[in-house]
Coordinates of C-alpha atoms in Angstrom, one line a residue:
X1 CA -5.0 12.9 -11.5
X2 CA -4.5 15.4 -14.2
X3 CA -6.0 14.4 -17.0
X4 CA -8.8 11.3 -17.9
X5 CA -5.8 9.7 -20.0
X6 CA -3.0 9.7 -17.3
X7 CA -5.0 9.4 -14.1
X8 CA -2.2 10.7 -12.4
X9 CA -3.6 9.6 -8.9
X10 CA -1.6 11.3 -6.1
X11 CA -0.7 8.6 -4.0
X12 CA -0.3 7.0 -0.7
X13 CA 0.3 5.9 2.8
X14 CA 0.9 8.7 5.2
X15 CA 2.5 7.6 8.5
X16 CA -0.3 7.5 11.1
X17 CA 1.6 9.7 13.8
X18 CA 1.9 12.4 10.9
X19 CA -1.8 12.4 10.6
X20 CA -2.6 12.9 13.9
X21 CA -0.6 15.6 14.2
X22 CA -1.7 17.3 10.9
X23 CA -5.4 17.2 12.8
X24 CA -4.0 19.1 16.1
X25 CA -2.1 21.4 13.6
X26 CA -5.4 22.1 11.6
X27 CA -8.3 24.4 12.8
X28 CA -10.6 21.9 11.0
X29 CA -11.0 19.4 13.2
X30 CA -13.4 21.0 15.4
X31 CA -15.7 22.0 12.4
X32 CA -15.5 18.4 10.7
X33 CA -17.1 17.0 13.8
X34 CA -19.6 19.7 14.2
X35 CA -20.8 19.1 10.6
X36 CA -21.3 15.8 11.2
X37 CA -23.1 15.7 14.6
X38 CA -26.0 13.7 13.0
X39 CA -26.6 10.8 10.9
X40 CA -30.3 10.5 9.5
X41 CA -31.6 9.1 6.5
X42 CA -33.7 11.3 4.3
X43 CA -37.4 11.4 4.6
X44 CA -37.8 11.3 0.6
X45 CA -35.8 10.8 -2.5
X46 CA -32.4 12.0 -2.3
X47 CA -29.8 13.2 -5.6
X48 CA -26.1 13.0 -4.8
X49 CA -23.3 15.3 -6.8
X50 CA -20.2 13.0 -7.2
X51 CA -17.5 14.4 -9.0
X52 CA -14.5 12.4 -10.4
X53 CA -11.7 11.9 -12.8
X54 CA -12.2 8.3 -13.7
X55 CA -13.2 7.0 -17.2
X56 CA -16.4 5.1 -17.4
X57 CA -17.4 6.1 -13.9
X58 CA -20.8 7.1 -15.4
X59 CA -21.6 3.7 -16.2
X60 CA -20.8 2.7 -12.6
X61 CA -23.0 5.3 -11.2
X62 CA -25.8 4.0 -13.8
X63 CA -25.5 0.5 -12.1
X64 CA -26.1 1.9 -8.8
X65 CA -29.2 4.4 -10.1
X66 CA -30.8 1.2 -11.5
X67 CA -30.6 -0.6 -7.9
X68 CA -31.3 2.5 -5.7
X69 CA -34.4 4.6 -7.0
X70 CA -34.7 6.7 -3.8
X71 CA -30.8 7.5 -3.6
X72 CA -30.1 8.7 -7.1
X73 CA -26.4 9.9 -8.0
X74 CA -25.2 12.6 -10.8
X75 CA -21.7 12.2 -11.9
X76 CA -19.6 14.9 -13.0
X77 CA -16.0 14.6 -14.8
X78 CA -13.5 16.7 -13.5
X79 CA -10.2 15.6 -14.8
X80 CA -9.6 18.8 -16.6
X81 CA -8.9 20.9 -13.7
X82 CA -9.5 18.3 -10.7
X83 CA -8.4 20.7 -7.9
X84 CA -9.4 24.0 -9.2
X85 CA -12.8 23.2 -9.8
X86 CA -12.9 21.7 -6.4
X87 CA -11.5 24.7 -4.8
X88 CA -13.5 27.1 -6.7
X89 CA -16.8 24.8 -5.5
X90 CA -15.6 25.2 -1.9
X91 CA -14.9 28.8 -2.0
X92 CA -18.2 29.5 -3.4
X93 CA -20.1 26.7 -1.2
X94 CA -21.3 24.8 -3.8
X95 CA -18.9 21.6 -3.2
X96 CA -20.7 18.3 -4.5
X97 CA -21.6 15.7 -1.7
X98 CA -18.8 13.6 -2.7
X99 CA -15.3 14.4 -4.6
X100 CA -12.5 12.2 -5.8
X101 CA -9.4 13.4 -4.0
X102 CA -5.8 12.0 -4.0
X103 CA -4.3 10.7 -0.8
X104 CA -1.6 13.3 -0.8
X105 CA -4.1 16.2 -1.2
X106 CA -6.2 15.3 1.6
X107 CA -3.7 16.9 4.4
X108 CA -3.6 20.1 2.1
X109 CA -7.5 20.1 1.9
X110 CA -8.2 19.0 5.4
X111 CA -6.3 22.5 6.8
X112 CA -9.0 24.3 4.5
X113 CA -11.9 22.7 6.1
X114 CA -13.0 20.9 2.7
X115 CA -14.5 17.7 4.4
X116 CA -17.0 16.4 7.0
X117 CA -16.5 14.0 9.2
X118 CA -18.6 11.1 8.6
X119 CA -18.0 8.8 11.7
X120 CA -21.2 9.8 13.2
X121 CA -22.4 7.3 10.9
X122 CA -22.2 3.2 12.1
X123 CA -21.8 2.3 8.2
X124 CA -18.9 4.6 7.5
X125 CA -16.6 3.2 10.6
X126 CA -17.7 -0.3 10.0
X127 CA -16.4 0.1 6.5
X128 CA -12.8 -0.1 8.1
X129 CA -12.6 -3.8 7.7
X130 CA -13.2 -4.1 4.1
X131 CA -10.1 -1.7 3.1
X132 CA -6.2 -2.4 3.1
X133 CA -5.3 -0.7 6.8
X134 CA -2.6 1.7 5.4
X135 CA -5.3 3.4 3.1
X136 CA -7.8 3.5 5.6
X137 CA -5.3 5.3 8.0
X138 CA -5.0 7.8 5.4
X139 CA -8.6 8.7 5.1
X140 CA -9.4 8.5 8.7
X141 CA -6.6 10.8 9.8
X142 CA -4.7 8.0 11.8
X143 CA -8.1 7.6 13.7
X144 CA -9.5 11.1 14.3
X145 CA -12.7 10.6 11.7
X146 CA -13.9 9.5 8.6
X147 CA -13.4 11.9 6.1
X148 CA -13.1 9.7 3.0
X149 CA -13.4 6.0 1.7
X150 CA -10.4 4.6 -0.1
X151 CA -11.0 4.0 -3.4
X152 CA -7.8 2.7 -5.4
X153 CA -4.0 2.4 -5.2
X154 CA -1.2 2.7 -7.5
X155 CA 1.5 0.1 -6.9
X156 CA 4.1 0.4 -9.6
X157 CA 6.3 -1.8 -11.9
X158 CA 7.9 -1.9 -15.4
X159 CA 5.9 -2.1 -18.4
X160 CA 8.6 -3.8 -21.2
X161 CA 8.0 -4.0 -24.7
X162 CA 9.2 -7.2 -24.7
X163 CA 9.7 -7.7 -28.4
X164 CA 12.5 -4.6 -28.7
X165 CA 14.4 -6.0 -25.8
X166 CA 14.5 -9.7 -27.8
X167 CA 15.3 -7.8 -31.3
X168 CA 18.0 -6.1 -30.3
X169 CA 19.1 -9.3 -27.5
X170 CA 19.1 -7.1 -24.5
X171 CA 18.1 -8.6 -21.1
X172 CA 15.0 -7.2 -19.5
X173 CA 16.4 -5.7 -16.0
X174 CA 15.9 -6.5 -12.7
X175 CA 18.0 -3.8 -10.9
X176 CA 18.3 0.0 -11.7
X177 CA 22.1 -0.7 -12.7
X178 CA 21.0 -3.2 -15.2
X179 CA 18.4 -0.7 -16.3
X180 CA 21.0 1.8 -16.9
X181 CA 23.1 -0.5 -18.9
X182 CA 20.1 -1.4 -21.2
X183 CA 19.2 2.2 -21.7
X184 CA 22.9 2.2 -23.3
X185 CA 22.6 -0.9 -25.2
X186 CA 19.4 -0.1 -26.9
X187 CA 20.2 3.6 -27.8
X188 CA 23.5 2.2 -29.4
X189 CA 21.4 -0.4 -31.4
X190 CA 19.2 2.1 -32.6
X191 CA 19.7 6.0 -32.0
X192 CA 15.8 6.6 -32.6
X193 CA 15.3 4.3 -29.5
X194 CA 15.7 5.2 -25.8
X195 CA 14.5 3.1 -22.9
X196 CA 11.8 5.4 -21.5
X197 CA 10.9 9.4 -21.1
X198 CA 11.7 11.4 -18.0
X199 CA 8.7 13.9 -17.7
X200 CA 9.9 16.8 -15.8
X201 CA 6.4 18.2 -15.0
X202 CA 5.1 15.1 -13.2
X203 CA 6.2 15.4 -9.5
X204 CA 3.6 12.9 -8.4
X205 CA 5.7 10.2 -10.7
X206 CA 8.9 11.2 -9.5
X207 CA 7.6 10.8 -5.6
X208 CA 6.8 7.3 -6.3
X209 CA 10.6 6.3 -7.4
X210 CA 11.7 8.2 -4.0
X211 CA 9.4 6.2 -2.3
X212 CA 10.7 2.8 -3.8
X213 CA 13.8 3.9 -2.2
X214 CA 12.8 4.1 0.8
X215 CA 13.1 7.8 1.2
X216 CA 11.4 9.5 3.8
X217 CA 10.3 12.8 2.7
X218 CA 8.2 14.1 5.8
X219 CA 8.3 12.5 9.7
X220 CA 7.3 13.9 13.0
X221 CA 8.9 14.2 16.3
X222 CA 9.6 16.8 19.3
X223 CA 6.4 18.3 18.2
X224 CA 7.6 19.1 14.8
X225 CA 7.5 18.0 11.2
X226 CA 10.5 16.8 10.2
X227 CA 11.3 17.4 6.4
X228 CA 13.7 15.5 4.6
X229 CA 12.6 15.7 0.9
X230 CA 16.4 15.9 -0.1
X231 CA 17.5 13.1 2.2
X232 CA 20.4 10.7 0.5
X233 CA 17.8 8.3 -0.5
X234 CA 15.9 11.2 -2.9
X235 CA 19.4 12.1 -3.6
X236 CA 20.4 8.9 -5.0
X237 CA 17.5 8.8 -7.2
X238 CA 18.0 12.4 -8.5
X239 CA 21.4 11.3 -9.3
X240 CA 20.7 8.3 -11.3
X241 CA 18.0 9.9 -13.5
X242 CA 20.3 13.1 -13.9
X243 CA 23.0 10.8 -15.2
X244 CA 20.5 9.2 -17.6
X245 CA 19.4 12.6 -19.0
X246 CA 22.8 13.6 -19.7
X247 CA 23.8 10.7 -21.3
X248 CA 20.8 11.2 -23.7
X249 CA 19.3 7.7 -23.1
X250 CA 15.9 9.0 -22.1
X251 CA 13.5 11.6 -23.2
X252 CA 12.9 14.6 -21.6
X253 CA 10.5 16.2 -24.2
X254 CA 7.5 14.3 -23.3
X255 CA 4.4 15.0 -21.2
X256 CA 2.8 11.9 -19.4
X257 CA -0.7 10.7 -21.2
X258 CA 0.2 13.3 -23.9
X259 CA -0.6 12.5 -27.6
X260 CA 3.2 13.0 -28.2
X261 CA 4.3 10.5 -25.6
X262 CA 1.5 7.7 -27.2
X263 CA 2.8 8.9 -30.9
X264 CA 6.6 8.1 -29.4
X265 CA 5.5 4.5 -28.4
X266 CA 3.4 3.9 -31.3
X267 CA 6.7 4.8 -33.4
X268 CA 8.9 2.2 -31.4
X269 CA 10.8 5.2 -30.1
X270 CA 10.5 4.0 -26.4
X271 CA 10.8 0.4 -24.8
X272 CA 9.7 0.7 -21.4
X273 CA 7.4 2.4 -19.3
X274 CA 8.0 2.8 -15.3
X275 CA 4.2 3.4 -14.1
X276 CA 1.4 2.2 -11.7
X277 CA -1.1 -0.5 -11.8
X278 CA -4.0 1.7 -13.0
X279 CA -1.6 2.0 -16.4
X280 CA -2.4 -0.9 -18.0
X281 CA -5.7 0.5 -19.4
X282 CA -4.0 3.4 -20.9
X283 CA -1.7 1.0 -23.4
X284 CA -4.7 -1.1 -24.0
X285 CA -6.9 1.6 -24.9
X286 CA -4.1 4.0 -26.8
X287 CA -2.1 1.6 -28.6
X288 CA -4.5 -1.2 -29.9
X289 CA -1.8 -2.2 -32.7
X290 CA 0.7 -3.4 -30.0
X291 CA -1.4 -6.3 -28.0
X292 CA 1.0 -8.8 -27.4
X293 CA 4.2 -6.8 -27.4
X294 CA 3.9 -5.6 -23.5
X295 CA 5.1 -7.4 -20.8
X296 CA 5.0 -6.2 -17.3
X297 CA 7.6 -7.2 -14.8
X298 CA 8.5 -5.8 -11.2
X299 CA 10.1 -2.2 -11.0
X300 CA 13.9 -2.7 -10.9
X301 CA 15.4 -3.0 -7.5
X302 CA 18.3 -0.7 -5.6
X303 CA 20.7 -3.7 -5.1
X304 CA 19.2 -5.9 -2.2
X305 CA 16.5 -3.6 -1.6
X306 CA 13.6 -5.3 -2.8
X307 CA 10.6 -2.3 -2.0
X308 CA 8.2 -1.1 -4.6
X309 CA 6.9 2.3 -5.0
X310 CA 3.3 3.8 -5.0
X311 CA 2.3 6.6 -7.5
X312 CA -1.3 7.0 -7.7
X313 CA -4.3 6.4 -5.8
X314 CA -7.6 8.2 -4.6
X315 CA -10.1 8.4 -2.2
X316 CA -13.7 9.3 -2.6
X317 CA -14.0 12.1 0.1
X318 CA -17.2 13.6 2.0
X319 CA -17.1 17.5 1.1
X320 CA -18.0 20.2 3.5
X321 CA -21.9 21.2 3.0
X322 CA -23.3 17.7 2.0
X323 CA -26.8 17.7 3.4
X324 CA -27.3 14.0 3.1
X325 CA -24.6 12.2 4.9
X326 CA -26.6 9.0 5.5
X327 CA -26.8 8.7 1.8
X328 CA -23.3 9.7 1.0
X329 CA -21.9 6.9 2.8
X330 CA -24.4 4.1 1.6
X331 CA -23.3 4.9 -1.8
X332 CA -19.5 5.6 -1.0
X333 CA -19.0 2.4 0.6
X334 CA -21.1 0.5 -2.3
X335 CA -18.9 2.1 -5.0
X336 CA -15.7 1.4 -3.5
X337 CA -16.2 -2.4 -1.9
X338 CA -19.2 -4.0 -4.0
X339 CA -17.5 -6.6 -6.6
X340 CA -19.7 -5.7 -9.2
X341 CA -18.9 -2.0 -8.7
X342 CA -15.1 -2.8 -8.4
X343 CA -15.3 -5.1 -11.4
X344 CA -16.6 -2.3 -13.6
X345 CA -14.2 -0.1 -12.3
X346 CA -11.2 -2.1 -13.1
X347 CA -12.3 -2.9 -16.3
X348 CA -13.5 0.7 -17.6
X349 CA -11.4 2.9 -15.6
X350 CA -8.1 0.8 -14.8
X351 CA -8.7 1.1 -11.2
X352 CA -6.7 -1.1 -8.8
X353 CA -9.1 -1.7 -5.8
X354 CA -8.2 -0.4 -2.2
X355 CA -11.0 -3.0 -1.0
X356 CA -9.4 -6.4 0.3
X357 CA -12.3 -7.8 -1.7
X358 CA -11.3 -6.1 -4.8
X359 CA -7.9 -8.2 -4.7
X360 CA -10.0 -11.4 -5.4
X361 CA -11.9 -9.9 -8.3
X362 CA -11.8 -12.6 -10.7
X363 CA -10.6 -10.2 -13.3
X364 CA -7.8 -9.5 -11.4
X365 CA -6.8 -13.4 -11.4
X366 CA -7.0 -13.9 -15.2
X367 CA -4.7 -13.2 -18.0
X368 CA -5.2 -10.1 -19.6
X369 CA -5.5 -10.4 -23.8
X370 CA -3.7 -7.0 -24.4
X371 CA -0.4 -8.4 -22.5
X372 CA -0.5 -11.9 -24.2
X373 CA -2.6 -13.1 -21.7
X374 CA -0.1 -12.6 -18.8
X375 CA -1.4 -12.3 -15.5
X376 CA -0.3 -8.8 -15.0
X377 CA -2.3 -8.1 -11.6
X378 CA 0.1 -10.6 -10.1
X379 CA 2.8 -8.5 -10.4
X380 CA 1.1 -5.4 -9.3
X381 CA -0.4 -7.6 -5.9
X382 CA 3.0 -8.5 -5.3
X383 CA 4.4 -5.2 -5.7
X384 CA 1.9 -3.9 -3.1
X385 CA 3.1 -5.9 -0.7
X386 CA 6.6 -4.1 -0.7
X387 CA 5.5 -0.8 -0.5
X388 CA 7.2 1.0 2.6
X389 CA 3.8 1.8 4.4
X390 CA 5.8 4.4 7.1
X391 CA 6.0 6.8 4.1
X392 CA 4.3 10.4 4.8
X393 CA 2.9 13.1 2.8
X394 CA 3.1 16.8 4.0
X395 CA 0.6 19.3 4.6
X396 CA 1.7 21.7 1.8
X397 CA 2.7 18.9 -0.5
X398 CA 0.8 20.7 -3.8
X399 CA 3.2 23.3 -2.8
X400 CA 6.3 21.4 -2.8
X401 CA 5.4 19.7 -5.9
X402 CA 4.9 22.4 -8.0
X403 CA 8.5 23.7 -6.7
X404 CA 10.0 20.4 -7.4
X405 CA 8.1 20.2 -11.2
X406 CA 9.5 23.8 -11.9
X407 CA 13.1 23.0 -10.7
X408 CA 13.2 19.6 -12.6
X409 CA 11.8 21.2 -15.9
X410 CA 14.9 23.6 -15.4
X411 CA 17.2 20.8 -15.0
X412 CA 16.0 19.1 -17.8
X413 CA 16.4 22.0 -19.8
X414 CA 20.1 22.1 -18.9
X415 CA 19.8 24.8 -16.0
X416 CA 20.8 23.2 -12.7
X417 CA 20.3 19.5 -11.8
X418 CA 17.6 17.2 -10.3
X419 CA 19.8 17.1 -7.2
X420 CA 19.2 21.0 -7.3
X421 CA 15.5 20.6 -7.6
X422 CA 15.5 18.6 -4.8
X423 CA 17.0 21.4 -2.4
X424 CA 14.5 23.9 -4.0
X425 CA 11.3 21.6 -3.1
X426 CA 12.9 21.0 0.5
X427 CA 13.2 24.7 0.8
X428 CA 9.6 25.3 -0.3
X429 CA 8.5 23.0 2.0
X430 CA 9.8 24.4 5.0
X431 CA 8.7 27.8 3.8
X432 CA 5.1 27.0 3.2
X433 CA 4.8 25.4 6.6
X434 CA 6.4 28.2 8.1
X435 CA 3.7 30.5 6.2
X436 CA 1.2 28.6 7.7
X437 CA 2.5 28.3 11.2
X438 CA 3.0 24.7 11.2
X439 CA 6.0 23.7 13.2
X440 CA 8.8 22.2 10.9
X441 CA 12.4 21.6 10.8
X442 CA 15.0 20.3 8.2
X443 CA 15.3 16.3 8.9
X444 CA 17.8 14.2 7.8

């Protein structure tokens, strides 16, 4: 995630075949195994280091520390520069025992030998049954080891200022065509009101939109990665948002999670938010005066396509150099599957759990006061069932995201289009993989 407020937790669901291939392409496979040749408990007291970006995680760690006197955990929030901080620590051989890592960053860090394989610990392999299957496949690289424990996911939905839609007699949209129509009506009724904002510097959010339209950014066949960042499905999404930008019915001057973004919502200048499950606490905590005005509904769909997208979701990875693998597995499993821990993480940090038991938490079955007591997690639970689990991340995703963001920012400023940005990202993907001697070709 890019900040404490936004928690843009890079998400999810890589195809199993692609993950297995990555392990073969990476030089890290053997070193991962060697680092985890044993899983013996420590003979004395242990202190673990856990770095993360989740608000309130210190309170969750406090709960663990009160219950486990021999294994204490020290937590550090690295939300200001998550991957820069981790990267520097890895270079200096000072990485923590455990760290929060977004699903789409796992392949990239794996190629850098950043993780230790915890599969020597029986508790680690036994934990598989506790989590949604596709999340486990991601963290185990298709069954080649156990490099992380799933933490949360980010099924997407539409946050709606229902009072504004009612005020201007505009129907809440259920399709993207209806969403575009609603955008025009709202802006016509009030020139200071836009339906939402498009943040050109947020590739992770845009990837979630592509995911919803069944875009396949990566695949694997014929001993090569098939790169299709600029597929027809992706172009459909890009052209759609380009049209809204050109018609000036969405704003492009707001960064997600910024003070300016919240100010725009506070001033009734934005009527919807296209976001993930973890975003529910953002509005609750930053716009308290709008309690009761928000409703959460399913994402608008592409015609008969009822798919949903995923934006966000992270793991807690076993970092290279940890001397306490046994205790790390013990804490990591508790952190991401214990009902009390999950309830606190949802309440304080807005996490939507990857653990199957987490979906049955009482807090996720009750109405949420801020949202007029709507059972909002029912919407996210339904969305999570409609996510294309064959969607795959590439091994150089960070490079591709940066290229996409740079080109989208230019398009938002009037230089080129979002379609051009996809082409730029496609070229960046192929070049970055070629530079790392990863076999790749342009897909369809």
